[in-house]
XYZ file of N, CA and C in Angstrom:
579
model
N 73.855 -136.797 -107.780
C 74.206 -135.265 -108.090
C 75.541 -135.076 -108.378
N 76.634 -135.678 -107.860
C 78.140 -135.493 -108.276
C 78.462 -136.172 -109.533
N 77.804 -137.370 -109.303
C 78.071 -138.051 -110.976
C 77.361 -137.414 -111.937
N 76.660 -136.767 -112.066
C 75.606 -136.184 -112.825
C 76.585 -134.781 -113.442
N 77.294 -134.307 -112.219
C 77.758 -133.036 -112.805
C 79.058 -133.510 -113.302
N 79.961 -134.434 -112.867
C 80.892 -134.963 -113.679
C 80.740 -135.303 -114.967
N 79.716 -136.133 -115.263
C 79.375 -136.486 -116.528
C 79.045 -135.396 -117.349
N 78.776 -134.464 -117.270
C 78.405 -133.174 -118.057
C 79.304 -132.471 -118.122
N 80.541 -132.638 -117.271
C 81.585 -131.653 -117.456
C 82.597 -132.612 -118.315
N 82.808 -133.908 -118.228
C 83.109 -134.783 -118.925
C 82.929 -134.965 -120.798
N 81.580 -134.579 -120.743
C 81.187 -134.577 -122.108
C 80.952 -133.189 -122.881
N 81.305 -132.193 -122.123
C 81.325 -131.062 -122.854
C 82.689 -130.900 -123.962
N 82.125 -129.627 -124.580
C 83.316 -129.753 -125.398
C 84.844 -129.483 -124.891
N 84.944 -129.000 -124.159
C 86.179 -128.990 -123.454
C 86.304 -129.028 -121.876
N 86.433 -130.517 -121.571
C 86.180 -130.989 -119.850
C 87.519 -130.216 -119.159
N 88.175 -129.950 -119.539
C 89.179 -129.412 -118.779
C 88.962 -127.957 -118.264
N 87.923 -127.167 -119.097
C 87.717 -126.105 -118.236
C 86.756 -126.319 -117.204
N 85.968 -127.197 -116.988
C 84.749 -127.583 -115.880
C 85.552 -128.142 -114.844
N 86.887 -129.059 -114.939
C 87.508 -129.507 -113.952
C 88.156 -128.459 -113.257
N 88.909 -127.559 -114.021
C 89.524 -126.394 -113.324
C 88.510 -125.437 -112.357
N 87.364 -125.478 -113.325
C 86.878 -124.942 -112.253
C 86.129 -125.485 -110.895
N 86.047 -126.851 -111.123
C 85.523 -127.541 -109.810
C 87.098 -127.460 -108.941
N 88.026 -127.155 -109.282
C 89.162 -127.027 -108.500
C 89.463 -125.538 -107.822
N 89.023 -124.842 -108.781
C 89.125 -123.525 -108.096
C 87.732 -123.262 -106.981
N 86.841 -123.772 -107.290
C 85.774 -123.644 -105.958
C 85.758 -124.398 -104.887
N 86.644 -125.350 -105.177
C 86.846 -126.268 -104.234
C 85.848 -127.479 -104.061
N 84.944 -127.597 -105.106
C 83.592 -128.651 -105.335
C 84.415 -129.888 -105.595
N 85.721 -130.093 -106.279
C 86.510 -131.211 -106.446
C 86.418 -131.923 -105.090
N 86.243 -131.421 -104.248
C 86.966 -132.001 -102.744
C 85.525 -132.994 -102.566
N 84.439 -133.102 -103.234
C 83.038 -133.808 -102.805
C 83.205 -134.518 -104.217
N 83.454 -134.605 -105.148
C 83.647 -135.526 -106.261
C 85.028 -136.428 -106.441
N 85.924 -135.958 -106.655
C 87.059 -136.731 -106.859
C 88.504 -135.817 -106.298
N 88.687 -135.681 -104.866
C 89.545 -135.206 -104.489
C 90.753 -135.388 -104.728
N 90.765 -136.797 -105.426
C 92.413 -137.453 -105.736
C 93.171 -136.662 -106.739
N 92.145 -135.857 -107.352
C 92.944 -135.140 -108.158
C 93.603 -133.888 -107.881
N 93.553 -133.521 -106.411
C 94.229 -132.647 -106.209
C 95.619 -132.741 -105.768
N 96.044 -133.990 -105.830
C 97.293 -134.105 -105.393
C 98.149 -134.371 -106.874
N 97.557 -134.393 -107.999
C 98.084 -133.992 -109.484
C 98.393 -132.706 -109.739
N 97.822 -131.909 -109.091
C 98.116 -130.274 -109.429
C 99.522 -130.051 -108.914
N 100.426 -129.598 -110.025
C 101.672 -129.287 -109.516
C 102.624 -130.120 -109.373
N 102.197 -131.267 -109.348
C 103.289 -132.676 -109.330
C 103.950 -132.817 -110.647
N 105.120 -132.018 -110.511
C 106.255 -132.306 -111.428
C 106.745 -133.806 -111.784
N 106.885 -134.137 -112.732
C 107.261 -135.464 -113.236
C 108.925 -135.730 -113.317
N 109.400 -134.956 -113.543
C 110.993 -134.935 -113.586
C 111.490 -136.173 -114.764
N 110.798 -135.878 -115.724
C 111.048 -136.814 -116.595
C 111.062 -136.163 -118.177
N 111.897 -136.757 -119.316
C 111.965 -135.869 -120.512
C 110.703 -136.095 -121.254
N 110.101 -137.348 -120.707
C 108.474 -137.511 -121.682
C 107.433 -136.948 -121.416
N 107.531 -135.915 -120.113
C 106.442 -134.983 -119.868
C 107.021 -133.825 -119.753
N 106.179 -132.872 -120.286
C 106.363 -131.205 -120.066
C 105.619 -130.341 -119.154
N 104.772 -131.181 -118.837
C 103.489 -130.502 -117.812
C 103.639 -131.402 -116.638
N 102.909 -130.864 -115.375
C 102.804 -131.736 -114.069
C 101.522 -132.538 -114.535
N 101.329 -133.297 -113.608
C 100.597 -134.327 -113.992
C 98.977 -134.172 -114.521
N 98.528 -132.977 -113.351
C 97.307 -132.582 -113.974
C 97.120 -131.869 -115.334
N 98.246 -131.166 -115.617
C 97.958 -130.339 -116.663
C 98.055 -131.710 -117.765
N 98.855 -132.616 -117.670
C 98.865 -133.645 -118.695
C 97.623 -134.406 -119.224
N 96.894 -134.749 -117.484
C 95.559 -135.231 -117.634
C 94.649 -134.420 -118.077
N 94.452 -133.351 -118.271
C 93.653 -132.170 -118.697
C 93.531 -132.384 -120.099
N 95.114 -132.058 -120.689
C 95.155 -132.424 -122.212
C 94.920 -133.614 -122.692
N 95.008 -134.672 -122.007
C 94.550 -136.213 -122.730
C 92.932 -135.915 -122.625
N 92.154 -135.491 -121.588
C 90.765 -135.503 -121.538
C 90.521 -134.772 -122.601
N 90.794 -133.721 -123.026
C 90.279 -132.508 -123.936
C 90.587 -133.260 -125.417
N 91.698 -134.120 -125.477
C 92.224 -134.614 -127.049
C 91.282 -135.993 -127.158
N 90.437 -136.668 -126.188
C 90.074 -137.795 -126.524
C 88.578 -137.619 -126.963
N 88.041 -138.220 -127.807
C 86.469 -138.436 -128.249
C 85.632 -138.236 -127.100
N 84.639 -137.159 -127.042
C 83.702 -137.507 -125.894
C 82.667 -138.481 -125.677
N 83.223 -139.773 -125.432
C 82.303 -140.705 -124.857
C 82.588 -140.967 -123.296
N 81.760 -141.010 -122.726
C 81.808 -141.043 -121.160
C 82.956 -142.338 -120.456
N 83.063 -143.290 -121.205
C 84.091 -144.295 -120.662
C 85.395 -143.781 -120.974
N 85.866 -143.077 -122.264
C 86.989 -142.823 -122.815
C 87.453 -141.452 -121.944
N 86.106 -140.771 -121.703
C 86.879 -139.398 -121.092
C 86.897 -139.426 -119.600
N 86.418 -140.475 -119.058
C 86.626 -140.861 -117.538
C 87.771 -141.448 -117.209
N 88.046 -142.610 -118.424
C 89.683 -143.582 -118.372
C 90.639 -142.315 -118.633
N 90.680 -141.347 -119.490
C 91.238 -140.079 -119.413
C 91.628 -139.135 -118.220
N 90.484 -139.240 -117.469
C 90.770 -138.381 -116.389
C 91.331 -139.092 -115.311
N 91.178 -140.343 -115.205
C 91.783 -141.346 -113.859
C 93.047 -142.044 -114.371
N 93.284 -141.730 -115.527
C 94.637 -143.002 -116.208
C 95.809 -142.594 -115.414
N 96.160 -141.262 -114.626
C 97.328 -141.363 -114.051
C 97.003 -141.052 -112.823
N 95.850 -141.382 -112.082
C 95.423 -140.692 -110.753
C 96.446 -141.119 -109.792
N 97.128 -142.336 -109.683
C 97.742 -142.621 -108.908
C 99.342 -142.523 -109.534
N 99.781 -141.477 -110.149
C 101.343 -141.194 -110.575
C 102.108 -140.822 -109.329
N 101.280 -140.051 -108.630
C 102.129 -139.554 -107.413
C 102.541 -140.294 -106.320
N 101.853 -141.478 -106.282
C 101.922 -142.787 -105.533
C 103.093 -143.414 -105.537
N 103.530 -143.272 -106.891
C 104.158 -144.653 -107.235
C 105.555 -143.736 -107.818
N 105.540 -142.350 -107.284
C 106.946 -141.808 -107.950
C 108.383 -141.803 -107.265
N 108.995 -142.295 -107.859
C 110.514 -142.776 -107.675
C 111.469 -141.916 -108.094
N 112.632 -141.438 -107.676
C 113.739 -140.487 -108.629
C 114.947 -141.659 -108.600
N 115.555 -141.333 -109.754
C 116.792 -142.370 -109.815
C 117.955 -141.369 -109.414
N 119.325 -142.162 -109.266
C 120.449 -141.600 -109.105
C 120.924 -140.200 -109.866
N 120.162 -140.418 -111.229
C 120.205 -139.092 -111.951
C 119.509 -137.823 -112.109
N 118.407 -138.244 -110.908
C 117.404 -137.160 -110.597
C 116.088 -137.482 -111.634
N 116.256 -138.339 -112.443
C 114.968 -138.646 -113.125
C 113.907 -139.280 -112.606
N 112.733 -139.099 -112.856
C 111.435 -139.593 -112.281
C 110.996 -140.811 -112.876
N 110.341 -141.670 -112.054
C 109.902 -143.126 -112.810
C 108.241 -143.022 -111.888
N 107.850 -143.733 -112.824
C 106.387 -144.249 -111.942
C 105.989 -145.556 -112.266
N 107.021 -146.498 -111.766
C 106.816 -147.820 -112.004
C 105.318 -148.418 -111.380
N 104.773 -149.149 -112.368
C 103.192 -149.725 -112.003
C 102.196 -148.844 -111.788
N 102.539 -147.496 -112.305
C 101.242 -146.356 -112.160
C 99.999 -146.794 -112.765
N 100.078 -147.584 -113.698
C 99.067 -147.655 -114.760
C 98.128 -148.800 -113.682
N 98.612 -149.874 -113.131
C 98.021 -150.606 -112.000
C 97.314 -150.032 -110.999
N 98.239 -149.381 -110.518
C 97.317 -148.612 -109.278
C 96.393 -147.483 -109.360
N 96.538 -146.895 -110.965
C 95.544 -145.840 -111.194
C 94.338 -146.809 -111.556
N 94.651 -147.875 -112.046
C 93.200 -148.615 -112.321
C 92.555 -148.938 -111.226
N 93.106 -149.499 -110.371
C 92.543 -149.919 -108.837
C 92.045 -148.594 -108.098
N 92.614 -147.613 -108.242
C 92.270 -146.464 -107.572
C 90.917 -145.957 -108.132
N 90.827 -145.710 -109.487
C 89.845 -145.625 -110.495
C 88.560 -146.445 -110.021
N 88.548 -147.704 -109.942
C 87.815 -148.574 -109.581
C 87.100 -148.229 -107.811
N 88.117 -147.808 -107.205
C 87.374 -147.206 -105.772
C 86.824 -145.706 -106.164
N 86.988 -145.239 -106.679
C 86.317 -143.666 -106.924
C 85.071 -143.790 -107.750
N 85.298 -144.829 -108.931
C 84.113 -144.884 -109.464
C 82.882 -145.493 -108.639
N 82.801 -146.777 -107.951
C 82.297 -147.264 -106.944
C 81.654 -146.366 -106.009
N 82.398 -145.381 -105.478
C 82.056 -144.291 -104.499
C 81.075 -143.532 -105.237
N 81.416 -143.114 -106.519
C 80.214 -142.309 -107.039
C 78.938 -142.851 -107.734
N 79.088 -144.177 -107.649
C 77.971 -144.933 -108.072
C 77.637 -145.056 -109.423
N 78.960 -145.268 -110.179
C 78.849 -145.853 -111.488
C 78.539 -147.478 -111.516
N 78.217 -147.823 -112.467
C 77.771 -149.260 -112.773
C 78.856 -150.014 -112.611
N 78.700 -151.376 -112.594
C 79.894 -152.367 -112.796
C 80.458 -152.491 -114.142
N 79.747 -152.718 -114.751
C 80.223 -152.586 -116.438
C 80.927 -151.584 -116.816
N 80.507 -150.332 -116.545
C 81.028 -148.925 -116.577
C 82.564 -148.819 -115.867
N 82.564 -149.312 -114.720
C 83.931 -149.553 -113.863
C 85.090 -150.424 -114.612
N 84.537 -151.281 -114.918
C 85.031 -152.365 -115.409
C 85.885 -152.105 -116.633
N 85.299 -151.325 -117.619
C 85.897 -151.078 -118.839
C 86.675 -149.585 -118.457
N 86.713 -148.845 -117.457
C 87.459 -147.997 -117.004
C 88.900 -148.533 -116.759
N 88.464 -149.345 -115.755
C 89.807 -150.296 -115.085
C 90.599 -150.869 -116.270
N 90.099 -151.381 -117.078
C 90.689 -152.417 -117.920
C 91.450 -151.173 -118.983
N 90.849 -149.966 -119.395
C 91.696 -149.264 -120.107
C 92.446 -148.371 -119.483
N 92.498 -148.299 -118.578
C 93.436 -147.700 -117.541
C 94.805 -148.662 -117.503
N 94.495 -149.867 -116.993
C 95.398 -150.821 -116.937
C 96.250 -151.004 -118.234
N 95.694 -150.818 -118.891
C 96.305 -151.105 -120.305
C 96.690 -150.167 -121.155
N 96.826 -148.850 -120.260
C 97.104 -147.845 -121.426
C 98.456 -147.442 -121.624
N 99.423 -148.167 -120.713
C 100.836 -148.021 -120.579
C 101.490 -148.945 -121.626
N 101.973 -148.483 -122.941
C 102.445 -149.761 -123.828
C 103.770 -149.259 -124.071
N 104.709 -148.863 -123.223
C 105.824 -148.118 -123.368
C 106.740 -149.264 -124.113
N 107.292 -149.166 -125.226
C 108.499 -150.118 -125.821
C 107.660 -151.542 -126.334
N 106.508 -151.677 -126.281
C 105.611 -152.732 -126.545
C 105.908 -153.311 -127.773
N 106.142 -152.703 -128.662
C 106.670 -152.863 -130.080
C 107.856 -153.845 -130.357
N 108.745 -153.705 -129.314
C 110.045 -154.449 -129.280
C 109.954 -155.819 -128.391
N 109.125 -155.713 -127.635
C 109.132 -156.867 -126.593
C 107.845 -157.825 -126.881
N 107.094 -157.465 -127.253
C 105.730 -158.485 -127.689
C 105.812 -159.213 -129.020
N 105.367 -160.415 -128.904
C 105.814 -161.317 -129.942
C 104.163 -161.597 -130.264
N 103.703 -162.798 -130.984
C 102.580 -163.377 -131.436
C 101.670 -163.957 -130.357
N 102.360 -164.720 -129.870
C 101.722 -165.219 -128.316
C 101.437 -163.897 -127.208
N 102.432 -163.109 -127.165
C 102.146 -161.923 -126.411
C 100.963 -160.849 -126.896
N 100.514 -160.931 -128.125
C 99.750 -159.723 -128.830
C 98.028 -160.802 -128.357
N 98.049 -162.058 -128.643
C 97.211 -162.804 -128.151
C 96.814 -162.263 -126.786
N 97.763 -162.631 -125.876
C 97.199 -162.690 -124.300
C 97.098 -161.042 -124.141
N 97.403 -160.180 -124.495
C 97.174 -158.910 -124.503
C 95.760 -158.325 -124.848
N 95.434 -159.014 -126.112
C 94.155 -158.687 -126.688
C 92.960 -159.474 -125.588
N 93.457 -160.431 -125.479
C 92.588 -161.542 -124.418
C 91.991 -160.580 -123.130
N 93.298 -160.271 -122.656
C 93.516 -159.372 -121.217
C 92.484 -157.911 -121.529
N 92.567 -157.176 -122.453
C 91.681 -156.004 -122.896
C 90.482 -156.180 -123.189
N 90.499 -157.479 -123.865
C 88.943 -157.928 -124.568
C 88.737 -156.996 -126.140
N 88.692 -158.053 -126.854
C 88.708 -157.403 -128.264
C 87.716 -156.204 -128.477
N 86.597 -156.193 -127.773
C 85.812 -154.974 -127.945
C 86.072 -153.899 -127.312
N 87.511 -154.097 -126.641
C 88.065 -152.703 -125.693
C 89.341 -152.172 -126.479
N 89.591 -152.914 -127.823
C 91.156 -152.538 -128.190
C 90.928 -151.177 -128.812
N 89.798 -151.098 -129.590
C 90.049 -149.716 -130.191
C 89.665 -148.734 -129.148
N 89.238 -148.627 -128.051
C 89.005 -147.681 -127.268
C 90.408 -147.481 -126.241
N 91.023 -148.449 -126.377
C 92.220 -148.755 -125.325
C 93.228 -148.092 -126.542
N 93.264 -148.087 -127.937
C 94.381 -147.290 -128.395
C 93.698 -145.709 -128.572
N 92.487 -145.521 -128.653
C 92.269 -144.284 -128.658
C 93.013 -143.297 -127.030
N 92.634 -144.106 -126.060
C 93.516 -143.657 -124.939
C 95.133 -143.443 -125.017
N 95.480 -144.641 -125.333
C 96.904 -144.532 -125.771
C 97.208 -143.125 -126.835
N 96.773 -143.100 -127.812
C 96.935 -141.956 -128.684
C 96.751 -140.485 -127.804
N 95.652 -140.248 -127.253
C 95.366 -139.377 -126.376
C 96.457 -138.959 -125.655
N 97.102 -140.003 -124.817
C 97.829 -140.132 -123.820
C 99.341 -139.574 -124.561
N 99.371 -139.932 -125.682
C 100.823 -139.444 -126.583
C 100.492 -138.177 -126.727
N 99.536 -137.704 -127.042
C 99.416 -136.056 -127.731
C 99.536 -135.345 -126.496
N 99.506 -135.304 -125.160
C 99.683 -134.820 -124.168
C 100.899 -134.915 -123.734
N 101.966 -135.292 -124.734
C 103.404 -135.567 -124.169
C 104.139 -134.744 -125.604
N 105.366 -134.247 -125.013
C 106.006 -133.489 -125.988
C 106.562 -134.111 -127.432
N 106.822 -135.335 -127.075
C 107.555 -135.939 -128.236
C 106.423 -136.802 -129.052
N 105.313 -136.634 -129.251
C 104.142 -137.414 -129.631
C 104.574 -138.133 -130.808
N 105.023 -137.485 -132.054
C 105.293 -138.075 -133.080
C 106.092 -139.398 -133.034
N 107.152 -139.542 -131.945
C 108.102 -140.531 -131.493
C 107.259 -141.726 -131.248
N 106.411 -141.208 -130.336
C 105.645 -142.282 -129.469
C 104.614 -142.746 -130.393
N 103.938 -142.197 -131.525
C 103.105 -142.439 -132.183
C 103.741 -144.262 -133.075
N 104.805 -143.982 -132.911
C 105.498 -145.203 -133.653
C 105.303 -146.467 -133.084
N 105.468 -146.674 -131.559
C 104.913 -147.514 -130.718
C 103.405 -147.912 -131.058
N 102.411 -146.905 -131.092
C 101.109 -146.865 -131.278
C 100.987 -147.834 -132.814
N 101.596 -147.522 -133.578
C 101.200 -147.799 -135.007
C 101.868 -149.438 -135.225
N 102.907 -149.777 -134.346
C 103.397 -151.095 -134.428
C 102.313 -152.012 -133.674
N 101.697 -151.674 -132.593
C 100.971 -151.995 -131.651
C 99.418 -152.279 -132.752
N 99.165 -151.301 -133.728
C 97.998 -151.716 -134.226
C 97.979 -152.483 -135.296
N 99.424 -152.755 -135.733
C 99.907 -153.282 -137.131
C 99.860 -155.008 -136.331
N 100.191 -155.108 -135.072
C 100.317 -156.484 -134.624
C 98.927 -157.082 -134.268
N 97.766 -155.820 -134.029
C 96.436 -156.515 -133.674
C 95.804 -156.612 -134.806
N 96.067 -155.940 -135.814
C 95.547 -155.935 -137.213
C 96.041 -157.611 -137.729
N 97.474 -157.824 -137.424
C 97.729 -159.078 -137.973
C 97.151 -160.333 -137.206
N 96.633 -160.186 -135.816
C 96.233 -161.198 -134.808
C 94.671 -161.180 -135.712
N 93.978 -160.004 -135.830
C 92.340 -160.222 -136.451
C 92.839 -160.804 -137.933
N 93.525 -160.605 -138.673
C 93.288 -161.270 -140.008
C 93.656 -162.813 -139.942
N 94.297 -163.170 -138.661
C 94.568 -164.729 -138.911
C 93.358 -165.395 -138.292
N 92.490 -164.433 -137.557
C 91.478 -165.332 -136.932
C 90.226 -165.776 -137.703
């Protein structure tokens, strides 16, 4: 029952409205109580102008309405509060949040009764959505490994999640350079095949 409600919300025109309603009514406690820790969690970083929940809702609303993409968007930062540290300058960091969020998403989706293939797709998309500065550090051998890890059949979806994630941040134009560089590297890889 909860899975059906969640699916309907995620596939609606503006999923954030349904998620916020679940939060207001307390029904979220029966479905994904882990979302509660995102509400009001300030990120203390210049890369974000929203709390984690507001950012997540912006990402969910901006990605195309396919269940795998919307679910990955909903859970992509689910473990950010668990990874939060503050440096000496008072700036927030979330080291490894993508890996912990992928692991947490797997637990949540198993609990809700999703099938293994769906869970794996969401897990992989979340695990590889964090591509900060990949354009300067990844070389040909690295792009091959990256594509193999994500799975060539998931690359387009992973890029859609990355773009939606960027759209939920204040400087999405600057961030898009990283995405465009990654697309270029992936294109070169596919061309050589």
